[in-house]
PDB file of C-alpha atoms in Angstrom:
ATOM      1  CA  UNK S   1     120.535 125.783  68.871  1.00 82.00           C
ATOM      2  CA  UNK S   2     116.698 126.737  69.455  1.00 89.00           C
ATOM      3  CA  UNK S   3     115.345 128.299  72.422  1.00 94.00           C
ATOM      4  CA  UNK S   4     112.066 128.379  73.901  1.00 96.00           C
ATOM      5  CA  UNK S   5     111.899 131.409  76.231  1.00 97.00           C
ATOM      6  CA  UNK S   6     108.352 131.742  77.922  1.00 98.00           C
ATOM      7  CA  UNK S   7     107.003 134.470  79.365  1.00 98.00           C
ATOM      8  CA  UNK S   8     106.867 134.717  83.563  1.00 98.00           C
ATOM      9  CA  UNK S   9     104.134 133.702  86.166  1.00 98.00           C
ATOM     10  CA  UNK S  10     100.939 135.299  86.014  1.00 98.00           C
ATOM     11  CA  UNK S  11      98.406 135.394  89.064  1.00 98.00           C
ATOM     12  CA  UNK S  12      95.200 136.368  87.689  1.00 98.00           C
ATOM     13  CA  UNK S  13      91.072 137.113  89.019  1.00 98.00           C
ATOM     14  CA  UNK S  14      88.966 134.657  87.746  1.00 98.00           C
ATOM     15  CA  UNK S  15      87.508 136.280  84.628  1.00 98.00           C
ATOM     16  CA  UNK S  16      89.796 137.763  83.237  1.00 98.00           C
ATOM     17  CA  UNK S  17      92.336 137.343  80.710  1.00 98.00           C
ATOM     18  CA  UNK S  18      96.003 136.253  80.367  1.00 98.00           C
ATOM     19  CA  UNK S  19      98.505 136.110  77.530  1.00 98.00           C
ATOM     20  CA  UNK S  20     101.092 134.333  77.858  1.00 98.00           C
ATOM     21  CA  UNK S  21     104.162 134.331  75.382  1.00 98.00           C
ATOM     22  CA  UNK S  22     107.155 132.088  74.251  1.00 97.00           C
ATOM     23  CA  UNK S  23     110.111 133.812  72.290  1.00 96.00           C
ATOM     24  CA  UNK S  24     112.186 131.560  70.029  1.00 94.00           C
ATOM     25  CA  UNK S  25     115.986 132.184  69.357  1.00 88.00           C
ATOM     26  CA  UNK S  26     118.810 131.170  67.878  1.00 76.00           C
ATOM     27  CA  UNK S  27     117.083 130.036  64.672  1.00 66.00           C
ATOM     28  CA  UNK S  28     114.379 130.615  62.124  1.00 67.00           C
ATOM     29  CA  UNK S  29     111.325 131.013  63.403  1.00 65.00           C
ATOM     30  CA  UNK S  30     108.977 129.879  60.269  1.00 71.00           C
ATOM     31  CA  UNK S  31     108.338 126.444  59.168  1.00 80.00           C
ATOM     32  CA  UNK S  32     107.585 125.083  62.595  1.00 92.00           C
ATOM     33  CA  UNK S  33     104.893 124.071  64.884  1.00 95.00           C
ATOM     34  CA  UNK S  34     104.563 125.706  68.349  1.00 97.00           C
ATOM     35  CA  UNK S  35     102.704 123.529  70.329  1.00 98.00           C
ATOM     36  CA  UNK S  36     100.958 124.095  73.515  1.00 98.00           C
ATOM     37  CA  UNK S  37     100.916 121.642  76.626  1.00 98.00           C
ATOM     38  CA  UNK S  38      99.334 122.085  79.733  1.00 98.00           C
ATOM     39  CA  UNK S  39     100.105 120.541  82.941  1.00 98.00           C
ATOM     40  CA  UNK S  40      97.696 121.017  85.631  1.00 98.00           C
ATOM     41  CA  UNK S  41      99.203 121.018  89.229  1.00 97.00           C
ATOM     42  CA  UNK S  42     100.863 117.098  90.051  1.00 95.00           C
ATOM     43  CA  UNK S  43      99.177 116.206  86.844  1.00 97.00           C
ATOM     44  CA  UNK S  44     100.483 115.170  83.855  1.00 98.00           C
ATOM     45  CA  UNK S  45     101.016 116.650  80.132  1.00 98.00           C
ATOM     46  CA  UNK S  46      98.018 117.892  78.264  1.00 98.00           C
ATOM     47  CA  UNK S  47      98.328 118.848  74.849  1.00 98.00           C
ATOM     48  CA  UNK S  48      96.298 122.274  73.704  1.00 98.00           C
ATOM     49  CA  UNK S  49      97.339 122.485  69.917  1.00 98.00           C
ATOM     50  CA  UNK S  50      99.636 123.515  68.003  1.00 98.00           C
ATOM     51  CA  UNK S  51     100.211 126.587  65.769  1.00 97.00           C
ATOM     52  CA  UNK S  52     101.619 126.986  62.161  1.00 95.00           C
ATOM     53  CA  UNK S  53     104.520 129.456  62.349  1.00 94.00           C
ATOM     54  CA  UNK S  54     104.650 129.933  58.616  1.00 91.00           C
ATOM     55  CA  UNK S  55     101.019 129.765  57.863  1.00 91.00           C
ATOM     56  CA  UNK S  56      99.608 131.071  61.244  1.00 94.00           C
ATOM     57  CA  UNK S  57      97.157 128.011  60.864  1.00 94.00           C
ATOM     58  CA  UNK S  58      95.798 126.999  64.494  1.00 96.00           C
ATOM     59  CA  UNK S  59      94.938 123.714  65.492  1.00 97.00           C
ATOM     60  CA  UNK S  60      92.654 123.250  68.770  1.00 98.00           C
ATOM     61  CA  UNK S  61      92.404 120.328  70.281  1.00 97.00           C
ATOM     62  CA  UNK S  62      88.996 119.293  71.977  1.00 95.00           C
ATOM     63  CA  UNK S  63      88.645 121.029  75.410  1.00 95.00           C
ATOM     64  CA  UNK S  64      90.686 124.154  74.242  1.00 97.00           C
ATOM     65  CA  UNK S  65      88.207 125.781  71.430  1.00 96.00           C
ATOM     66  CA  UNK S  66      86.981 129.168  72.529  1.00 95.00           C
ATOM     67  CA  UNK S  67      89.103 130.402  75.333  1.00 98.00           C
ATOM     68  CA  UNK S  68      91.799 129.328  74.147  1.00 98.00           C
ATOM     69  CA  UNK S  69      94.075 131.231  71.113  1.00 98.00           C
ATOM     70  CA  UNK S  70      96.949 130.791  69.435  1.00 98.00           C
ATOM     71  CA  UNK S  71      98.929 133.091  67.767  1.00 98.00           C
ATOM     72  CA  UNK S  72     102.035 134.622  66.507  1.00 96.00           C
ATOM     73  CA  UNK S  73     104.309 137.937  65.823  1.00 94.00           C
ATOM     74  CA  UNK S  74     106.635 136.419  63.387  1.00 91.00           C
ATOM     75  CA  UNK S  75     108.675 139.976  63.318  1.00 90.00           C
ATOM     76  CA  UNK S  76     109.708 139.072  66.922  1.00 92.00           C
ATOM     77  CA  UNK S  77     109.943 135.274  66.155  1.00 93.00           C
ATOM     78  CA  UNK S  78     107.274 134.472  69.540  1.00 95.00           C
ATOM     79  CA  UNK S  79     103.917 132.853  70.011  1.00 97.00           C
ATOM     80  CA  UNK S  80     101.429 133.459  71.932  1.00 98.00           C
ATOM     81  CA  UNK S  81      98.872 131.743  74.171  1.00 98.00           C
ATOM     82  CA  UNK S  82      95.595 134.003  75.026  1.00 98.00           C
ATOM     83  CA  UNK S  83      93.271 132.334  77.532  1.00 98.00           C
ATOM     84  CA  UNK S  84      90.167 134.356  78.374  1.00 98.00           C
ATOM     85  CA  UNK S  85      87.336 134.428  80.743  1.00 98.00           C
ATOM     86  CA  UNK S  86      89.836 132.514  83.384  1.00 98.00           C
ATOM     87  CA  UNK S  87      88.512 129.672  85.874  1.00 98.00           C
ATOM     88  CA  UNK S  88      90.458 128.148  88.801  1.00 97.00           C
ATOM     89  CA  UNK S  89      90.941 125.071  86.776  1.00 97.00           C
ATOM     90  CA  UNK S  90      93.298 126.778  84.187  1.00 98.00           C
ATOM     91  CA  UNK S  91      95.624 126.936  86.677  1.00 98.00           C
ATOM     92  CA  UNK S  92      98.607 125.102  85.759  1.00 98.00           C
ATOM     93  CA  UNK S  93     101.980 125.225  84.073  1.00 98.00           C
ATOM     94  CA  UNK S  94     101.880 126.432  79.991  1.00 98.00           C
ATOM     95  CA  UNK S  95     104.427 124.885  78.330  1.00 98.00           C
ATOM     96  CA  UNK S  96     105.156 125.606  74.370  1.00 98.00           C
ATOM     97  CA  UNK S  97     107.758 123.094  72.465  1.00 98.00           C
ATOM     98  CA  UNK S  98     108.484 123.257  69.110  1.00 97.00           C
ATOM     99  CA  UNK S  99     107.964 120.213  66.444  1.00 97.00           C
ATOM    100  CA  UNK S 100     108.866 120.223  62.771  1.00 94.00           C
ATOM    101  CA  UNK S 101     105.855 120.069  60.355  1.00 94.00           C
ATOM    102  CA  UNK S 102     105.206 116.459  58.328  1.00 93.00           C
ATOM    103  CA  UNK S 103     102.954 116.645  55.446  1.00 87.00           C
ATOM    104  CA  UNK S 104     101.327 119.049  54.140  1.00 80.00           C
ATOM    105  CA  UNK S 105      98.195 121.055  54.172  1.00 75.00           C
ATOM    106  CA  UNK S 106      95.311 120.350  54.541  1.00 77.00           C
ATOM    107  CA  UNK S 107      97.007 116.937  56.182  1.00 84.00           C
ATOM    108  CA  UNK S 108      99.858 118.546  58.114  1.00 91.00           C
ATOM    109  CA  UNK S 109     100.657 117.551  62.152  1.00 94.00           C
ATOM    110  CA  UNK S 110     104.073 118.168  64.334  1.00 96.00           C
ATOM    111  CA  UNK S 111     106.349 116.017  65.074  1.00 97.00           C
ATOM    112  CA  UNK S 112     107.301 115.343  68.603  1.00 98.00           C
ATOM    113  CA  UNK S 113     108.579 118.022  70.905  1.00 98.00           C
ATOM    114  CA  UNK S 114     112.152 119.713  71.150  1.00 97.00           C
ATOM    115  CA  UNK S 115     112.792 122.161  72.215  1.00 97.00           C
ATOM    116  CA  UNK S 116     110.267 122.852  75.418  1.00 98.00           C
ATOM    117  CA  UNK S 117     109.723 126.471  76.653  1.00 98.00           C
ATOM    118  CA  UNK S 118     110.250 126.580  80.156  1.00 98.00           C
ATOM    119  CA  UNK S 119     107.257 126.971  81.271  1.00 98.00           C
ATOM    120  CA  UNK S 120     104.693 129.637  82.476  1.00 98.00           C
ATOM    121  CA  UNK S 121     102.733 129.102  85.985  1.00 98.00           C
ATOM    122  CA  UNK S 122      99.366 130.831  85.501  1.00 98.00           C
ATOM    123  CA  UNK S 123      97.275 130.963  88.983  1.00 98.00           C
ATOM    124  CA  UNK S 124      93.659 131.716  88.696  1.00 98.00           C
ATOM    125  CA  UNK S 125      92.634 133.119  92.183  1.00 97.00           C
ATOM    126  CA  UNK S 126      90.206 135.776  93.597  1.00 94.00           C
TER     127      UNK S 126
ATOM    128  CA  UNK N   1      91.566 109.602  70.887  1.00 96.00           C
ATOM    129  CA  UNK N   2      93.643 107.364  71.477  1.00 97.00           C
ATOM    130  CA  UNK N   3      94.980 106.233  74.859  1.00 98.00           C
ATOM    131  CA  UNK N   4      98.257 106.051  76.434  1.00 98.00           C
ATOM    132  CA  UNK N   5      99.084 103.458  79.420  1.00 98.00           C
ATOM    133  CA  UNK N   6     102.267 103.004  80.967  1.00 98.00           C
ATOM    134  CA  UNK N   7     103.390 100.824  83.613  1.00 98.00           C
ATOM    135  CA  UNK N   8     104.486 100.939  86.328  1.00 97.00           C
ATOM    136  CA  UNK N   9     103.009 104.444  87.673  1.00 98.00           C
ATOM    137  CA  UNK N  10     105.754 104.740  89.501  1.00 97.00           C
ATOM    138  CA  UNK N  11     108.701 102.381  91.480  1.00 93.00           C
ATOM    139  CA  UNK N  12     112.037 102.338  93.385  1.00 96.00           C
ATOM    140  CA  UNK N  13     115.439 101.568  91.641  1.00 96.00           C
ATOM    141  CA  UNK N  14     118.843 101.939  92.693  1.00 96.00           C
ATOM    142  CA  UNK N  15     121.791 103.529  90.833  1.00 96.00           C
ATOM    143  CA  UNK N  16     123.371 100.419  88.628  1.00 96.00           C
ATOM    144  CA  UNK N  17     119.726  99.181  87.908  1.00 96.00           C
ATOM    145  CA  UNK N  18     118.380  98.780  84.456  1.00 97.00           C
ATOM    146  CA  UNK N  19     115.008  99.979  84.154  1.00 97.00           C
ATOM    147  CA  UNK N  20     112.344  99.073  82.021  1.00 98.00           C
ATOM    148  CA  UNK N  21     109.093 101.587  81.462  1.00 98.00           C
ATOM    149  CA  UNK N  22     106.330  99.911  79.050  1.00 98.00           C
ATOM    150  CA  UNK N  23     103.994 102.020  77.144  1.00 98.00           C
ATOM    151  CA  UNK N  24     100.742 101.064  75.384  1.00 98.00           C
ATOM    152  CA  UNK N  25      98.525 102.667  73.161  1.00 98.00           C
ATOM    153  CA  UNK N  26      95.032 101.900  72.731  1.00 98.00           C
ATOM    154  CA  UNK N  27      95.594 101.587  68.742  1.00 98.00           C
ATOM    155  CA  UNK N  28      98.282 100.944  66.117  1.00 97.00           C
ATOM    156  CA  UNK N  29     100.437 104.520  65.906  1.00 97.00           C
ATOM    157  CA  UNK N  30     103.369 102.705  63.894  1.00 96.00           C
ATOM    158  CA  UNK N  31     106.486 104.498  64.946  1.00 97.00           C
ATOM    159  CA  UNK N  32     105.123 107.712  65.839  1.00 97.00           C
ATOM    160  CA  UNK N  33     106.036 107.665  69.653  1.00 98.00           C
ATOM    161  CA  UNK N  34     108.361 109.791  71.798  1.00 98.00           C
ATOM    162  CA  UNK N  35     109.677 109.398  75.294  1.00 98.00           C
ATOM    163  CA  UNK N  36     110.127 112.367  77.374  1.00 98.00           C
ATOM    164  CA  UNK N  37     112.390 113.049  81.228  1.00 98.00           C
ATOM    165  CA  UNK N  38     110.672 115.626  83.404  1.00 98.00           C
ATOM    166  CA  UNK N  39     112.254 116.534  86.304  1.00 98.00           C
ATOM    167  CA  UNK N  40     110.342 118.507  89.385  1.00 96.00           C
ATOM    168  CA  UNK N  41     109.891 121.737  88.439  1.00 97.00           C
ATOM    169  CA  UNK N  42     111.387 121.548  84.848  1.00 98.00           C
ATOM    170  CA  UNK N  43     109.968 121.519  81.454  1.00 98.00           C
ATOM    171  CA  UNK N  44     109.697 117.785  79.345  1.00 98.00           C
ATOM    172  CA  UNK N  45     113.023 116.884  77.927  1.00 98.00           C
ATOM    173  CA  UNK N  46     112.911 114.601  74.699  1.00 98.00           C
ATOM    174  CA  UNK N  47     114.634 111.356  74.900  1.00 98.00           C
ATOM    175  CA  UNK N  48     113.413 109.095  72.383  1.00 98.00           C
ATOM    176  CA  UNK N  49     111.488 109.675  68.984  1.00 98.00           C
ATOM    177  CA  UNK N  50     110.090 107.744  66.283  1.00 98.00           C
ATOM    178  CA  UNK N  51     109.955 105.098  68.995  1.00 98.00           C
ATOM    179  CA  UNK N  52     113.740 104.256  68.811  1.00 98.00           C
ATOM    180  CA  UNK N  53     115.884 106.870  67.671  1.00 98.00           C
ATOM    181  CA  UNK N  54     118.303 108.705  70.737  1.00 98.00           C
ATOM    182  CA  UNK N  55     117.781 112.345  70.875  1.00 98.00           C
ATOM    183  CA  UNK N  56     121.266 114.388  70.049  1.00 97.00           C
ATOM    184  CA  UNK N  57     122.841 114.738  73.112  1.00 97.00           C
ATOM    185  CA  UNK N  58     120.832 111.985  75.490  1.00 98.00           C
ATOM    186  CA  UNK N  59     123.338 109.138  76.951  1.00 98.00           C
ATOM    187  CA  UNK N  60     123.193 106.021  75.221  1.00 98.00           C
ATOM    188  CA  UNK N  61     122.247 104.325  78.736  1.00 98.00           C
ATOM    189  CA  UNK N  62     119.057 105.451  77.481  1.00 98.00           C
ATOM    190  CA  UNK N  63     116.867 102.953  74.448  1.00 98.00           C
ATOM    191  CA  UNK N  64     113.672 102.624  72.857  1.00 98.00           C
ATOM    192  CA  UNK N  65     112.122 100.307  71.043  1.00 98.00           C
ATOM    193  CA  UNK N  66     108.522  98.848  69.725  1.00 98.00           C
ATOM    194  CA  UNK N  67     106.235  99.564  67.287  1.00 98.00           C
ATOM    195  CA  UNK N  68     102.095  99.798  66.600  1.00 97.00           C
ATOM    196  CA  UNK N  69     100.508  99.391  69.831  1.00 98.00           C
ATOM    197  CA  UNK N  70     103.225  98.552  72.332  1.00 98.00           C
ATOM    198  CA  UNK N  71     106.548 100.602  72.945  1.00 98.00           C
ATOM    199  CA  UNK N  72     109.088 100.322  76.074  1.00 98.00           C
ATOM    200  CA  UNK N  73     111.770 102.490  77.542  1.00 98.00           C
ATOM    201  CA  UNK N  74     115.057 100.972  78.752  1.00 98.00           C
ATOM    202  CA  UNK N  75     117.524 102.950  80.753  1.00 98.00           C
ATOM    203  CA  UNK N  76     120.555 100.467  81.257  1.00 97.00           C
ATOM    204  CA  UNK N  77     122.400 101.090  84.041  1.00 96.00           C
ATOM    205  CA  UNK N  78     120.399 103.864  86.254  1.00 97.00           C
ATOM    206  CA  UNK N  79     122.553 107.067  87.106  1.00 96.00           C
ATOM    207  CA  UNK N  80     121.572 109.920  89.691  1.00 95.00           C
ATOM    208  CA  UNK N  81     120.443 111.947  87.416  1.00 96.00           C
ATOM    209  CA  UNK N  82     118.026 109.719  85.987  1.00 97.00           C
ATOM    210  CA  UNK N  83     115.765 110.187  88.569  1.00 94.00           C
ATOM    211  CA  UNK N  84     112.477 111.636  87.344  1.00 97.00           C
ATOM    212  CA  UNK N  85     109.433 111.417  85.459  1.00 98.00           C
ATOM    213  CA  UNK N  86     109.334 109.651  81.995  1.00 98.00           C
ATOM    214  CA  UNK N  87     106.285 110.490  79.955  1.00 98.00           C
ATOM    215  CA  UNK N  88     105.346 108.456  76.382  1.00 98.00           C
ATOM    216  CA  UNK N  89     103.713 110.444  73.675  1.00 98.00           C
ATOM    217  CA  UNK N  90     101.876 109.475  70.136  1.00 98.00           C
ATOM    218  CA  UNK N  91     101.970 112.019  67.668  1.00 98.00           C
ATOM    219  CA  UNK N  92      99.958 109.989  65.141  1.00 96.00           C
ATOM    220  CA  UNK N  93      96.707 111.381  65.136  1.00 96.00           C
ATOM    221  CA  UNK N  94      95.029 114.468  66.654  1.00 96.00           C
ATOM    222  CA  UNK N  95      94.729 114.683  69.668  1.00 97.00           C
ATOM    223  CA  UNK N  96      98.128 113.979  70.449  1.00 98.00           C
ATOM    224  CA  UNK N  97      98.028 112.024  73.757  1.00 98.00           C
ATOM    225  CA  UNK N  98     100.950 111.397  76.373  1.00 98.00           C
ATOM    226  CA  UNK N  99     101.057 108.616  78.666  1.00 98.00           C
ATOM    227  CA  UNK N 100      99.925 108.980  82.610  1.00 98.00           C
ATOM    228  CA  UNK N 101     104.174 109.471  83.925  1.00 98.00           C
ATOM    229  CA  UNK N 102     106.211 106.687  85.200  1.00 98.00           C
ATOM    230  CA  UNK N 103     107.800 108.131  88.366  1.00 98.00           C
ATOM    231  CA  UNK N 104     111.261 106.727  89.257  1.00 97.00           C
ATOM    232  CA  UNK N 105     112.811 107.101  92.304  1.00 95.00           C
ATOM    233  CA  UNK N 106     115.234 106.349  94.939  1.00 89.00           C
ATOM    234  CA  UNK N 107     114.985 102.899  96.252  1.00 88.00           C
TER     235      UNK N 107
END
């Protein structure tokens, strides 16, 4: 059985820079997509992208180019989500879920979402 | 990108009640739909996928069904537990999209 195990709250000056991971256990880590979903506070889900664990291909979606990366440590089986130059509106919950992969590349995309991480609270505040 | 309603945003129901969430999207996704159970400060937990097909594990109170544009969520006889938020998301094209939450609770 897969776990999602997320990395804890982070309280951070805007400007700066947060990482933020999600460890996976209990299974292989390759051949999966590790999405990332945002959820803004008493908002709902928001999805970021999603990250190829066997090819380390990142996808972005529009809104999360730039500040936003994905990427992974496949010796330690965990993800990571790097947001830089940090505003008050990236505070919210981080979520990562997994998905299998359908297709292939160049046309690849998850499938929906199990497991979920349990989520990382990221507060941007001076 | 395409666009997810649901209805209703939120209502009352008592334990016993069978519940019926609608979801709409804005263009044909065939089956590729999923229905997810948040509960307050917990992460998404998948119900549904490919629009009809019970997650392992998830009571069999719970049902989808639909297909292209217009998908709907039955829970058959309302427990406790069943109290939360209930999101809808198409993994058909990028950007994958969820729903707005339909928020069930206590009548």
């Amino acid at each position: 059985q897969v776990q999602l195990v997320q990395s804890g709250s982070e309280l951070k000056n805007p400007g700066a820079s947060v990482k933020v991971s999600c460890k996976a256990s209990g299974n292989t880590f390759t051949t999966y997509a590790i999405n990332w979903v945002r959820q803004a506070p008493g908002q709902g889900l928001e999805w970021m992208g999603w990250i190829n664990t066997n090819t380390g291909n990142p996808t972005y979606a529009q809104g999360f180019t730039g500040r936003f990366v994905f990427s992974l440590d496949t010796s330690v089986s965990t993800a990571y989500l790097q947001i830089t130059s940090l505003k008050a509106e990236d505070t919210a919950i981080y979520y990562c879920a997994r998905a299998e992969v359908r297709g292939e590349a160049p046309i690849e995309a998850p499938n929906w979402f199990d497991p979920w991480g349990q989520g990382t609270l990221v507060t941007v505040s001076s | 990108a395409i666009r997810m309603t649901q209805s209703p945003s939120s209502f009352s129901a008592s334990t016993g009640d069978r519940v019926t969430i609608t979801c709409r999207a804005s263009q044909g996704i065939s089956s590729y739909l999923a229905w997810y159970q948040q509960k307050p400060g917990k992460a998404p937990n998948l119900l549904i996928y490919t629009a009809s097909t019970l997650q392992s594990g998830v009571p069999s109170r719970f049902s989808g069904s639909g297909s292209g544009t217009d998908f709907t969520l039955t829970i058959s006889c309302l427990q406790s537990e069943d109290f939360a938020t209930y999101y809808c998301q198409q993994y058909y094209s990028y950007p994958f999209t969820f729903g707005p939450g339909t928020k069930v609770d206590i009548k």
